[in-house]
Coordinates of C-alpha atoms and ligand atoms in Angstrom, one line a residue:
X965 CA 19.9 48.8 11.2
X966 CA 19.4 46.0 9.3
X967 CA 19.5 43.4 12.2
X968 CA 16.6 45.2 13.8
X969 CA 14.8 45.1 10.8
X970 CA 15.3 41.4 10.2
X971 CA 15.2 40.3 13.7
X972 CA 12.0 41.6 14.6
X973 CA 9.9 39.9 17.4
X974 CA 6.7 40.6 15.2
X975 CA 8.5 38.3 12.4
X976 CA 9.1 35.9 14.5
X977 CA 5.2 35.5 16.0
X978 CA 3.8 36.1 12.5
X979 CA 5.8 33.4 11.1
X980 CA 5.3 31.1 13.8
X981 CA 1.6 31.7 13.3
X982 CA 0.5 29.9 9.9
X983 CA 1.8 26.6 8.0
X984 CA 0.2 27.8 4.6
X985 CA 1.0 31.5 4.6
X986 CA 4.7 32.5 4.1
X987 CA 6.2 35.5 5.5
X988 CA 9.3 37.5 4.3
X989 CA 11.3 40.6 4.7
X990 CA 14.0 42.4 3.0
X991 CA 15.9 45.2 4.2
X992 CA 16.4 47.2 0.8
X993 CA 19.6 48.8 2.1
X994 CA 21.5 46.0 2.5
X995 CA 19.1 43.4 0.2
X996 CA 19.0 40.5 2.6
X997 CA 15.8 39.0 3.1
X998 CA 14.7 36.9 5.8
X999 CA 12.1 34.2 5.3
X1000 CA 10.0 32.4 7.8
X1001 CA 10.8 28.6 8.4
X1002 CA 8.1 27.1 6.4
X1003 CA 9.0 29.1 3.4
X1004 CA 12.1 27.8 3.7
X1005 CA 11.2 23.9 4.2
X1006 CA 8.4 24.4 1.6
X1007 CA 10.3 25.8 -1.2
X1008 CA 13.9 24.5 -0.3
X1009 CA 15.1 27.9 0.0
X1010 CA 19.1 28.4 0.4
X1011 CA 18.4 29.5 4.2
X1012 CA 16.3 32.1 6.3
X1013 CA 18.8 34.7 4.8
X1014 CA 18.9 35.1 1.3
X1015 CA 21.3 38.0 -0.2
X1016 CA 20.2 39.4 -3.6
X1017 CA 17.1 38.1 -3.1
X1018 CA 15.1 39.3 -6.6
X1019 CA 16.9 37.1 -9.1
X1020 CA 17.1 33.9 -6.7
X1021 CA 13.5 34.2 -5.7
X1022 CA 12.5 35.0 -9.8
X1023 CA 14.0 31.2 -10.6
X1024 CA 11.4 29.9 -8.2
X1025 CA 8.6 31.5 -10.6
X1026 CA 6.8 29.7 -13.4
X1027 CA 9.0 30.9 -16.4
X1028 CA 5.1 31.8 -18.1
X1029 CA 4.3 34.2 -14.9
X1030 CA 7.7 35.8 -14.4
X1031 CA 7.0 38.8 -16.9
X1032 CA 3.8 39.6 -14.8
X1033 CA 5.5 39.6 -11.4
X1034 CA 8.3 41.9 -12.9
X1035 CA 5.7 44.4 -14.0
X1036 CA 4.4 44.1 -10.5
X1037 CA 7.5 44.2 -8.8
X1038 CA 9.4 46.8 -10.8
X1039 CA 6.1 49.5 -10.4
X1040 CA 6.6 48.7 -6.5
X1041 CA 10.3 49.6 -6.5
X1042 CA 10.0 52.7 -8.9
X1043 CA 7.7 54.2 -6.3
X1044 CA 4.8 54.0 -9.2
X1045 CA 3.0 51.7 -6.3
X1046 CA 3.2 51.2 -2.9
X1047 CA 1.7 47.7 -2.8
X1048 CA 2.4 44.4 -4.7
X1049 CA -0.1 42.0 -5.1
X1050 CA 0.2 39.5 -7.6
X1051 CA -0.6 35.7 -8.2
X1052 CA 1.9 33.4 -9.7
X1053 CA 2.9 30.0 -9.9
X1054 CA 6.4 28.6 -7.8
X1055 CA 8.4 25.4 -7.4
X1056 CA 8.3 24.1 -4.1
X1057 CA 10.3 21.3 -3.1
X1058 CA 8.8 18.3 -4.6
X1059 CA 9.6 19.8 -7.9
X1060 CA 5.7 20.9 -8.2
X1061 CA 4.4 24.7 -8.9
X1062 CA 1.8 25.8 -6.7
X1063 CA -0.1 29.3 -7.0
X1064 CA 0.8 31.7 -4.6
X1065 CA -0.8 35.2 -4.0
X1066 CA 2.1 37.1 -3.1
X1067 CA 1.2 40.9 -1.5
X1068 CA 3.6 43.0 -0.1
X1069 CA 4.6 46.7 0.6
X1070 CA 7.2 49.2 1.3
X1071 CA 7.7 51.0 3.9
X1072 CA 10.1 54.4 3.4
X1073 CA 12.4 56.4 5.4
X1074 CA 12.1 60.1 5.9
X1075 CA 13.8 60.7 2.7
X1076 CA 11.4 58.8 0.6
X1077 CA 14.2 55.9 0.4
X1078 CA 12.6 52.6 0.7
X1079 CA 13.3 50.8 4.1
X1080 CA 12.0 47.8 3.7
X1081 CA 10.2 45.2 1.8
X1082 CA 7.8 42.9 3.5
X1083 CA 4.5 40.9 2.7
X1084 CA 3.4 37.4 2.7
X1085 CA 2.4 34.6 0.4
X1086 CA -0.7 32.6 0.4
X1087 CA -1.1 29.1 -1.2
X1088 CA -4.4 29.3 -3.5
X1089 CA -4.5 25.5 -3.8
X1090 CA -8.0 25.2 -2.8
X1091 CA -9.1 27.7 -5.2
X1092 CA -6.6 26.8 -7.9
X1093 CA -8.1 26.8 -11.4
X1094 CA -5.7 23.9 -12.5
X1095 CA -4.1 21.2 -10.6
X1096 CA -0.5 22.1 -10.8
X1097 CA 1.3 18.7 -11.2
X1098 CA -1.3 17.4 -13.9
X1099 CA -3.2 20.8 -15.5
X1100 CA -6.4 19.3 -15.5
X1101 CA -9.8 21.5 -14.0
X1102 CA -9.7 21.2 -10.2
X1103 CA -12.5 20.2 -7.8
X1104 CA -13.2 24.2 -7.2
X1105 CA -14.1 24.3 -10.9
X1106 CA -16.7 21.3 -10.7
X1107 CA -18.1 22.8 -7.9
X1108 CA -19.0 25.7 -10.3
X1109 CA -21.2 23.5 -12.6
X1110 CA -24.6 23.4 -12.6
X1111 CA -26.0 19.6 -12.0
X1112 CA -29.8 20.6 -11.7
X1113 CA -30.2 21.3 -15.9
X1114 CA -29.8 18.3 -18.1
X1115 CA -29.0 14.5 -17.8
X1116 CA -26.0 13.5 -17.2
X1117 CA -23.3 10.9 -15.7
X1118 CA -19.8 11.1 -13.7
X1119 CA -17.0 8.9 -13.3
X1120 CA -14.8 9.0 -10.3
X1121 CA -11.4 7.1 -11.2
X1122 CA -9.1 6.2 -8.5
X1123 CA -5.8 4.3 -8.8
X1124 CA -5.3 0.8 -7.3
X1125 CA -2.8 0.6 -4.3
X1126 CA -1.4 4.2 -5.2
X1127 CA -0.3 4.5 -1.9
X1128 CA 1.9 1.6 -2.6
X1129 CA 3.1 2.7 -5.9
X1130 CA 4.5 5.9 -4.0
X1131 CA 5.9 3.8 -1.3
X1132 CA 7.7 1.3 -3.1
X1133 CA 8.8 3.4 -6.2
X1134 CA 8.7 7.2 -4.7
X1135 CA 7.0 10.5 -4.8
X1136 CA 8.4 11.4 -8.1
X1137 CA 7.7 8.0 -9.8
X1138 CA 3.8 8.6 -8.1
X1139 CA 3.7 12.3 -10.0
X1140 CA 4.6 10.8 -13.1
X1141 CA 2.1 8.2 -13.0
X1142 CA -0.6 10.9 -12.0
X1143 CA 0.6 12.9 -15.2
X1144 CA 0.6 9.8 -17.7
X1145 CA -3.0 8.9 -16.3
X1146 CA -4.1 12.7 -16.7
X1147 CA -2.9 12.9 -20.1
X1148 CA -4.7 9.8 -21.4
X1149 CA -8.0 10.9 -19.5
X1150 CA -7.9 13.9 -21.4
X1151 CA -7.1 12.7 -25.0
X1152 CA -10.0 9.8 -24.4
X1153 CA -12.4 11.9 -22.8
X1154 CA -14.0 13.3 -26.0
X1155 CA -14.8 17.4 -26.5
X1156 CA -17.9 17.3 -24.6
X1157 CA -16.7 15.6 -21.6
X1158 CA -14.5 17.8 -19.0
X1159 CA -12.0 15.8 -16.7
X1160 CA -10.8 17.1 -13.3
X1161 CA -8.5 16.1 -10.9
X1162 CA -9.5 15.9 -6.9
X1163 CA -6.9 14.9 -4.7
X1164 CA -4.5 12.4 -4.7
X1165 CA -5.1 9.9 -7.1
X1166 CA -9.0 10.7 -7.9
X1167 CA -10.2 11.7 -11.1
X1168 CA -13.3 13.0 -12.4
X1169 CA -14.9 12.5 -16.0
X1170 CA -17.7 14.6 -16.2
X1171 CA -20.2 14.3 -19.4
X1172 CA -22.8 16.4 -19.8
X1173 CA -24.3 13.8 -22.6
X1174 CA -23.1 10.2 -22.6
X1175 CA -24.7 7.5 -20.2
X1176 CA -23.6 5.6 -17.5
X1177 CA -23.1 2.8 -20.0
X1178 CA -21.1 5.0 -22.2
X1179 CA -18.8 6.3 -19.4
X1180 CA -18.6 2.5 -18.4
X1181 CA -16.7 1.9 -21.5
X1182 CA -14.4 4.8 -21.4
X1183 CA -13.5 3.0 -17.9
X1184 CA -12.5 -0.3 -19.9
X1185 CA -10.4 1.6 -22.0
X1186 CA -8.5 3.5 -19.3
X1187 CA -7.8 0.2 -17.5
X1188 CA -6.4 -1.4 -20.8
X1189 CA -4.4 1.6 -21.3
X1190 CA -2.9 1.8 -17.7
X1191 CA -1.1 -1.7 -18.2
X1192 CA 0.5 -0.3 -21.5
X1193 CA 2.2 3.0 -20.5
X1194 CA 5.7 3.1 -21.8
X1195 CA 8.1 3.6 -19.1
X1196 CA 5.8 3.0 -16.1
X1197 CA 5.2 -0.4 -14.4
X1198 CA 1.6 -1.7 -15.4
X1199 CA -1.4 -0.4 -13.2
X1200 CA -5.0 -0.4 -12.4
X1201 CA -7.7 2.1 -11.6
X1202 CA -11.2 1.2 -10.0
X1203 CA -14.2 3.5 -10.5
X1204 CA -17.4 4.7 -9.2
X1205 CA -20.2 5.8 -11.5
X1206 CA -23.3 8.4 -10.5
X1207 CA -25.8 10.0 -13.1
X1208 CA -27.4 13.1 -12.3
X1209 CA -29.8 14.4 -11.6
X1210 CA -30.7 10.6 -10.4
X1211 CA -28.2 10.3 -8.0
X1212 CA -27.8 14.2 -6.8
X1213 CA -28.3 17.5 -7.9
X1214 CA -25.3 19.2 -6.2
X1215 CA -21.5 18.6 -6.0
X1216 CA -21.6 17.7 -2.4
X1217 CA -24.1 14.9 -2.8
X1218 CA -22.4 13.5 -5.8
X1219 CA -19.1 13.3 -4.9
X1220 CA -20.2 11.7 -1.8
X1221 CA -22.0 9.4 -3.9
X1222 CA -18.8 8.7 -6.2
X1223 CA -16.8 8.7 -3.3
X1224 CA -18.8 5.6 -1.9
X1225 CA -19.5 3.7 -4.9
X1226 CA -15.5 3.7 -5.7
X1227 CA -14.8 2.6 -2.5
X1228 CA -17.3 -0.4 -2.9
X1229 CA -15.6 -1.2 -6.1
X1230 CA -12.1 -0.9 -4.6
X1231 CA -13.5 -3.6 -2.1
X1232 CA -14.8 -6.2 -4.6
X1233 CA -12.5 -8.9 -6.1
X1234 CA -13.6 -9.2 -9.7
X1235 CA -15.5 -6.1 -10.7
X1236 CA -13.4 -2.7 -10.9
X1237 CA -16.4 -0.4 -11.3
X1238 CA -19.5 0.2 -9.5
X1239 CA -22.6 2.2 -10.2
X1240 CA -23.8 4.1 -7.3
X1241 CA -27.1 2.0 -5.9
X1242 CA -29.3 1.6 -2.9
X1243 CA -27.2 -0.8 -1.8
X1244 CA -24.2 1.1 -1.5
X1245 CA -25.6 3.7 0.2
X1246 CA -27.0 1.2 3.2
X1247 CA -23.5 -0.1 3.4
X1248 CA -21.8 3.3 3.6
X1249 CA -24.4 4.4 6.6
X1250 CA -23.5 0.7 8.0
X1251 CA -20.0 1.9 8.3
X1252 CA -20.8 5.2 9.6
X1253 CA -22.8 3.8 12.3
X1254 CA -20.2 1.0 13.2
X1255 CA -17.0 3.7 13.4
X1256 CA -18.9 5.8 15.7
X1257 CA -19.6 3.1 17.6
X1258 CA -16.5 2.2 17.8
X1259 CA -14.9 5.3 18.4
X1260 CA -16.8 5.6 21.4
X1261 CA -15.9 2.4 22.8
X1262 CA -12.1 3.3 22.2
X1263 CA -12.9 7.0 23.9
X1264 CA -14.9 4.5 26.9
X1265 CA -11.9 2.8 28.0
X1266 CA -11.7 0.1 24.9
X1267 CA -15.7 -1.1 26.3
X1268 CA -16.9 -3.9 24.4
X1269 CA -13.7 -5.2 23.1
X1270 CA -12.7 -8.5 24.1
X1271 CA -10.0 -11.2 23.2
X1272 CA -10.8 -14.5 22.6
X1273 CA -8.5 -17.5 22.2
X1274 CA -8.7 -20.4 19.8
X1275 CA -6.0 -23.1 21.0
X1276 CA -3.2 -24.4 18.6
X1277 CA -1.8 -27.7 19.1
X1278 CA 1.2 -29.4 18.4
X1279 CA 0.5 -31.9 15.2
X1280 CA 2.7 -34.9 16.9
X1281 CA 1.6 -35.1 20.1
X1282 CA -2.2 -33.2 19.6
X1283 CA -1.6 -31.4 22.9
X1284 CA -2.3 -28.0 22.9
X1285 CA 1.1 -25.8 23.3
X1286 CA -0.4 -22.3 22.2
X1287 CA -3.4 -20.1 21.1
X1288 CA -4.2 -17.5 19.0
X1289 CA -5.7 -14.0 20.5
X1290 CA -8.6 -13.0 18.2
X1291 CA -10.3 -9.8 18.7
X1292 CA -14.1 -9.3 19.5
X1293 CA -16.3 -6.3 19.8
X1294 CA -20.1 -6.1 20.7
X1295 CA -22.2 -3.1 22.3
X1296 CA -25.6 -3.1 23.6
X1297 CA -26.8 -1.6 19.8
X1298 CA -24.6 -3.8 17.4
X1299 CA -24.4 -7.2 18.3
X1300 CA -24.2 -8.3 14.7
X1301 CA -20.8 -7.6 13.6
X1302 CA -17.6 -9.6 12.7
X1303 CA -13.8 -9.2 13.3
X1304 CA -13.6 -8.7 9.2
X1305 CA -15.8 -6.0 8.9
X1306 CA -15.1 -3.9 12.2
X1307 CA -11.1 -4.7 12.1
X1308 CA -11.1 -3.3 8.3
X1309 CA -13.1 0.1 9.7
X1310 CA -10.2 0.4 12.2
X1311 CA -7.3 -0.2 9.9
X1312 CA -8.7 2.7 7.2
X1313 CA -9.8 4.8 9.7
X1314 CA -6.1 4.5 11.3
X1315 CA -7.9 3.6 15.2
X1316 CA -6.3 0.1 14.6
X1317 CA -3.2 1.7 15.9
X1318 CA -4.8 2.5 19.5
X1319 CA -6.9 -1.3 19.8
X1320 CA -4.1 -2.8 18.4
X1321 CA -1.8 -1.5 21.4
X1322 CA -4.7 -2.6 23.8
X1323 CA -4.7 -6.1 22.0
X1324 CA -1.0 -6.6 22.6
X1325 CA -1.3 -5.7 26.2
X1326 CA -4.3 -8.1 26.6
X1327 CA -2.5 -10.9 25.0
X1328 CA 0.8 -10.3 27.0
X1329 CA -1.3 -10.0 30.4
X1330 CA -2.7 -13.3 29.6
X1331 CA 0.5 -14.6 28.7
X1332 CA 2.0 -13.7 31.7
X1333 CA -1.1 -15.4 33.8
X1334 CA -0.9 -18.7 31.7
X1335 CA 3.0 -18.4 32.1
X1336 CA 2.7 -18.7 35.8
X1337 CA 0.0 -21.1 35.8
X1338 CA 0.9 -23.4 33.3
X1339 CA 4.8 -22.8 32.7
X1340 CA 4.5 -23.6 28.4
X1341 CA 1.9 -22.1 26.8
X1342 CA 2.4 -19.5 24.0
X1343 CA 0.0 -16.9 22.9
X1344 CA 0.1 -15.1 19.7
X1345 CA -1.8 -12.0 18.4
X1346 CA -2.4 -10.5 15.4
X1347 CA -1.2 -7.2 14.2
X1348 CA -1.9 -5.1 11.0
X1349 CA 0.5 -3.6 8.8
X1350 CA 0.0 -0.4 9.4
X1351 CA 0.4 -0.4 13.4
X1352 CA 4.3 -1.2 12.8
X1353 CA 4.8 2.0 10.7
X1354 CA 6.0 4.3 13.3
X1355 CA 8.2 1.7 14.9
X1356 CA 6.4 2.6 18.7
X1357 CA 4.4 -0.1 18.6
X1358 CA 7.3 -2.6 19.0
X1359 CA 8.7 -0.5 21.7
X1360 CA 5.8 -0.4 23.5
X1361 CA 5.5 -4.3 23.2
X1362 CA 8.8 -5.1 24.4
X1363 CA 8.6 -2.5 27.7
X1364 CA 5.4 -4.2 28.6
X1365 CA 6.5 -7.7 27.9
X1366 CA 9.5 -6.6 30.1
X1367 CA 7.4 -5.1 32.7
X1368 CA 4.9 -8.0 32.9
X1369 CA 8.3 -10.6 33.1
X1370 CA 6.5 -12.3 30.1
X1371 CA 9.1 -14.9 28.6
X1372 CA 9.5 -13.4 24.9
X1373 CA 9.6 -17.4 23.4
X1374 CA 6.2 -17.7 24.4
X1375 CA 4.8 -14.9 22.7
X1376 CA 4.2 -15.0 18.9
X1377 CA 3.6 -11.9 16.5
X1378 CA 1.2 -12.8 13.4
X1379 CA 1.7 -10.2 10.1
X1380 CA -2.1 -10.0 9.0
X1381 CA -2.8 -8.5 5.4
X1382 CA 0.7 -9.3 4.3
X1383 CA -0.5 -7.8 0.8
X1384 CA 0.1 -4.1 2.1
X1385 CA 3.5 -4.6 3.1
X1386 CA 5.5 -2.6 0.9
X1387 CA 8.2 -1.6 3.2
X1388 CA 9.9 -4.8 4.0
X1389 CA 13.6 -2.7 5.0
X1390 CA 11.3 -1.7 8.1
X1391 CA 9.7 -4.6 8.9
X1392 CA 12.8 -6.8 8.7
X1393 CA 14.5 -4.2 11.2
X1394 CA 11.6 -4.5 13.8
X1395 CA 11.0 -7.6 13.4
X1396 CA 14.5 -8.4 13.7
X1397 CA 14.9 -6.2 16.8
X1398 CA 11.8 -8.3 18.6
X1399 CA 13.5 -12.2 17.1
X1400 CA 17.1 -10.9 19.1
X1401 CA 14.9 -11.1 22.0
X1402 CA 13.6 -14.2 21.4
X1403 CA 9.9 -13.4 20.2
X1404 CA 8.5 -15.1 17.5
X1405 CA 7.2 -13.7 14.2
X1406 CA 4.4 -15.2 11.9
X1407 CA 3.2 -14.4 8.7
X1408 CA -0.5 -14.8 8.5
X1409 CA -2.8 -16.4 5.4
X1410 CA 0.3 -17.5 3.4
X1411 CA -0.2 -18.0 -0.3
X1412 CA -3.4 -15.7 -0.3
X1413 CA -1.3 -12.6 -1.9
X1414 CA 0.8 -12.5 -4.5
X1415 CA 3.2 -10.9 -2.4
X1416 CA 3.4 -13.6 0.2
X1417 CA 6.7 -14.7 -1.2
X1418 CA 8.7 -11.6 -1.7
X1419 CA 8.0 -10.8 1.9
X1420 CA 9.3 -14.1 3.0
X1421 CA 12.6 -13.6 0.7
X1422 CA 13.0 -9.9 2.3
X1423 CA 11.9 -10.6 5.8
X1424 CA 13.1 -13.4 8.5
X1425 CA 10.4 -15.3 9.5
X1426 CA 10.0 -18.4 12.3
X1427 CA 6.3 -19.3 11.3
X1428 CA 4.1 -19.4 8.1
X1429 CA 0.6 -19.9 8.9
X1430 CA -1.0 -21.7 5.9
X1431 CA -4.2 -20.2 4.8
X1432 CA -7.6 -21.8 5.5
X1433 CA -8.9 -21.7 1.8
X1434 CA -5.9 -24.3 1.1
X1435 CA -6.3 -26.7 4.2
X1436 CA -10.2 -26.9 3.5
X1437 CA -9.6 -27.7 -0.8
X1438 CA -7.8 -30.8 0.6
X1439 CA -11.1 -32.7 0.5
X1440 CA -12.6 -30.9 -2.6
X1441 CA -13.0 -33.6 -5.4
X1442 CA -10.1 -33.9 -8.0
X1443 CA -8.6 -31.1 -6.1
X1444 CA -5.0 -31.7 -6.6
X1445 CA -3.4 -28.2 -6.4
X1446 CA -4.0 -27.4 -2.7
X1447 CA -2.5 -30.5 -2.0
X1448 CA 0.6 -30.0 -3.9
X1449 CA 0.8 -26.1 -2.6
X1450 CA 0.5 -27.3 1.0
X1451 CA 3.1 -29.6 0.7
X1452 CA 5.6 -27.8 -1.7
X1453 CA 5.2 -24.7 1.2
X1454 CA 6.1 -27.6 3.8
X1455 CA 9.3 -28.5 2.2
X1456 CA 10.2 -25.2 1.9
X1457 CA 9.8 -24.3 5.4
X1458 CA 11.8 -27.3 6.4
X1459 CA 15.0 -26.3 4.6
X1460 CA 14.5 -23.0 5.9
X1461 CA 13.5 -24.0 9.5
X1462 CA 10.4 -22.3 9.5
X1463 CA 7.3 -23.8 11.3
X1464 CA 4.2 -24.3 9.5
X1465 CA 0.4 -24.3 11.3
X1466 CA -2.5 -24.8 9.4
X1467 CA -5.3 -22.8 10.0
X1468 CA -8.9 -24.1 9.4
X1469 CA -9.0 -27.7 10.4
X1470 CA -12.8 -28.6 10.7
X1471 CA -12.7 -32.5 10.0
X1472 CA -10.6 -35.6 11.0
X1473 CA -9.9 -36.3 7.4
X1474 CA -8.4 -32.7 7.0
X1475 CA -6.4 -33.4 9.9
X1476 CA -4.9 -36.7 9.0
X1477 CA -3.9 -35.2 6.0
X1478 CA -2.3 -32.3 7.5
X1479 CA -0.6 -34.6 9.9
X1480 CA 0.5 -36.6 6.7
X1481 CA 2.0 -33.8 5.0
X1482 CA 4.2 -32.7 8.2
X1483 CA 2.9 -29.5 9.1
X1484 CA 4.1 -28.5 12.6
X1485 CA 0.6 -27.2 14.6
X1486 CA -2.6 -27.5 14.1
X1487 CA -5.4 -25.0 14.7
X1488 CA -9.2 -25.1 13.8
X1489 CA -13.0 -25.7 14.7
X1490 CA -12.0 -29.7 15.2
X1491 CA -10.4 -28.5 18.3
X1492 CA -12.4 -25.4 19.3
X1493 CA -13.6 -22.2 18.3
X1494 CA -12.1 -19.2 19.7
X1495 CA -13.5 -19.2 23.2
X1496 CA -12.9 -16.7 26.5
X1497 CA -10.3 -16.7 28.8
X1498 CA -11.9 -18.6 31.3
X1499 CA -13.1 -21.4 28.6
X1500 CA -9.6 -22.0 27.5
X1501 CA -8.2 -22.2 30.6
X1502 CA -10.6 -25.1 31.7
X1503 CA -9.7 -26.7 28.1
X1504 CA -6.0 -26.9 29.2
X1505 CA -6.9 -27.6 32.9
X1506 CA -9.0 -31.1 31.3
X1507 CA -5.9 -31.7 29.0
X1508 CA -3.7 -31.5 31.7
X1509 CA -5.7 -33.8 33.9
X1510 CA -6.4 -36.4 31.4
X1511 CA -2.9 -36.3 31.1
X1512 CA -2.1 -36.9 34.7
X1513 CA -5.1 -39.6 34.8
X1514 CA -3.2 -41.6 31.7
X1515 CA 0.0 -41.5 33.7
X1516 CA -1.4 -43.0 36.7
X1517 CA -3.2 -45.6 34.9
Ligands
C2E576 P1 -7.0 -14.6 11.4 O1 -6.0 -14.3 11.9 O2 -6.6 -15.8 10.0 O3 -8.0 -15.5 12.1 C1 -8.3 -17.0 11.9 C2 -9.7 -16.8 11.6 O4 -10.1 -18.1 11.1 C3 -10.8 -16.4 13.0 O5 -11.8 -15.6 12.5 C4 -11.3 -18.0 13.5 O6 -12.1 -17.6 14.2 C5 -11.0 -18.6 11.9 N1 -11.0 -19.9 12.3 C6 -10.3 -20.6 12.9 N2 -10.6 -21.6 12.8 C7 -11.4 -22.2 12.2 C8 -12.1 -23.1 11.1 O7 -11.9 -24.3 11.2 N3 -13.3 -22.9 10.1 C9 -13.1 -21.7 9.9 N4 -14.4 -22.1 8.9 N5 -12.4 -20.7 10.8 C10 -11.5 -20.6 11.8 P2 -12.1 -14.3 13.1 O8 -12.1 -14.4 15.0 O9 -13.5 -13.9 12.5 O10 -10.8 -13.4 12.7 C11 -11.2 -12.9 11.5 C12 -9.6 -12.1 11.3 O11 -10.1 -10.7 11.7 C13 -8.6 -12.6 11.6 O12 -8.0 -13.7 10.7 C14 -7.6 -11.4 11.6 O13 -6.8 -11.2 10.0 C15 -8.5 -10.3 11.7 N6 -7.7 -10.0 13.9 C16 -9.1 -11.0 14.7 N7 -8.1 -10.2 15.6 C17 -7.5 -9.4 15.3 C18 -6.5 -8.7 15.9 O14 -6.4 -8.2 17.3 N8 -6.0 -7.5 15.2 C19 -5.9 -7.4 14.2 N9 -5.1 -6.5 13.3 N10 -6.5 -8.4 13.5 C20 -7.1 -9.3 14.0
CA577 CA1 -4.0 -14.7 12.6
CA578 CA1 -4.8 -16.5 9.3

C-alpha cells in the first residue's frame, strides 16, 4: 500500500512541473513521506523519503512560527479540519529563512482513518513583507507607497564589487556584509525614513521629509562606516538619488531612474553618488539602443563585427613579429561607437561570450592564413574574464586551433580587465592547460588595477603589456614616476622570464626611451593604427620586400 501511495506517477509529474513549488506526500500508516527532488535540494533534506516526518520538518521551521504551524497541523490530524493552510518561515540550504505558504489535505480510508496527507509549499519571496536575511522591508512593500503626494527623496545604495566579495570570501561572508550594512542603515536612517532591501546587494532609503542633500550626507556616513565594521573587511557603496514627484510619481519610474543613476555612479572613478539627471537618462537610452543593435548583429551571424589588426614589433629589430586583433563594430544606423563603449555593454549583458568566441575563431582563421603565407607572424586576441568562467571557451579554442592546424606558439590570449579576475585558481588551471600546449598568455594593461601584482603572483604569464598610461607619461615634464614604474616592471619581468610589450608608443622620443629601458616589444600609432586584414598583409609584404632589397644591395 505504502509504495503505491509514494510511488504514484502523478506525484512524479507534479514534482517535475515547477521549480518554486515544493511537493510532499505522506503515507499516514507508515509515517513515511516523500518529497519532490527540488524540495530535497533546496532545504537540504536527508533524502527523498523521510520517516517520522513531523518532528523532522519542525526543525526547519523558524522557532517563532512553530506554534502556529503545530496548531494548524493538529487540527488536521485530529479531524477538526481536513485542510492544512499556514504561512511560516523555513530554513533553506543556505541557512536563510524563507517564507512559505504550505497547503495540504488529508484523504481518509472507508473507516475514516487518515490514509494520505499530501500538499505543496509555495515560496512567498516576491510577496514577502520582510526580507528573510536582513529583516528589512522588501520592494513589495515599497511598491505600496504613494509617491503622488508630498515631496521626498530616495537613495538607492549598492555595494561596490559585491560579486567579487562573494566570490573571494564565500556566500556566507557575503550574507554577513549584507546584514551588517542593513543594521547600520536602520540605525542611521532616522525614524521618519524607511529602509528596504531590494534584490541582491541593493538597499533603498525612502525619506518622505528630507531633501536629496540630506540623503547625500547620510550616504557619506554610510560609506565611512563601511570601511570600519568590526569583523569585516573594508568595502564601499555607491548610490543613485532621486526626488519625487520631480523624477517620477510611481514605483517603476522611480526605481528605474534610481537604477540608472546607481549604474552611472558605479562607472565614475571619483564620484560614488549620482543624482538622476537628463544626462543619465540620455545615456541609458543610448545604451539600450546600442544593446538592441548589438543583439541584432549577433543574431544576424555577427554582421557588422570585424577584426582589425595592429602590428607589434620586436624592439631590437623593429620588425613586425605579431599583431593584436581588435574588435570593431558598426551598422548602417550606428557608426559612432568605440570598442570601450560597446564591449562594456557586451560584458554587462554576458553577450561577450558569444562575440568573444567569434573573435577567437576569426583571430585563429587569420593566424592559420598568415602562418601559411608568412610562416612566423603571431596573432593575439583579447579575452574578458567572464568568457573564461565556464571552461568551455578554452576547449573551443584548443579544438579550433587543432582544426585549423595553427601552431599554438603563434597564438596569444590577452586577459583584459584583470581587476575582475577574482578566481585565480580557475584562471591558473585554464591558462596552464593552454600553456602546456604552447599557447602564450598575456596580462593586458598591466599596472592599471591594484590587483595586477596579485594576479601575477597567482597565475603564470608569458607576457605583460605595460599600459599606455605609463608609456605616454614618459615624456611629461618632471615625471619620474612612470619611468621608475616601467624600469622596475621590466627588471622584474626579466627575472621572471616574462616578456614585455609597451603599448601606446606614439613618438620617436618615447620609442627611444622604451627601447633603452629594454622592453621586448613595441606597439602604437607610431608604427600603425589597427587596420583591416588586407592592409596588415600589405604592411608585412612591404616590410619583407624592403628586407629583400636591403639584402640585395
Ligand atoms: P586594449 O586591449 O588595451 O587595446 C589597445 C587599445 O589601444 C586599442 O584601442 C588600440 O587601438 C589603442 N592603441 C594602440 N596604440 C595606440 C597609441 O599609440 N595611441 C593611442 N591613443 N591608442 C592606441 P581599441 O581598439 O579602441 O580597443 C579598446 C579596448 O577594447 C581594448 O584595449 C580592449 O580592452 C577592448 N577590446 C578590443 N577588442 C576586444 C575583443 O575582441 N575582446 C575584448 N574582450 N575586448 C576587446
Ligand atoms: Ca589588449
Ligand atoms: Ca592594453
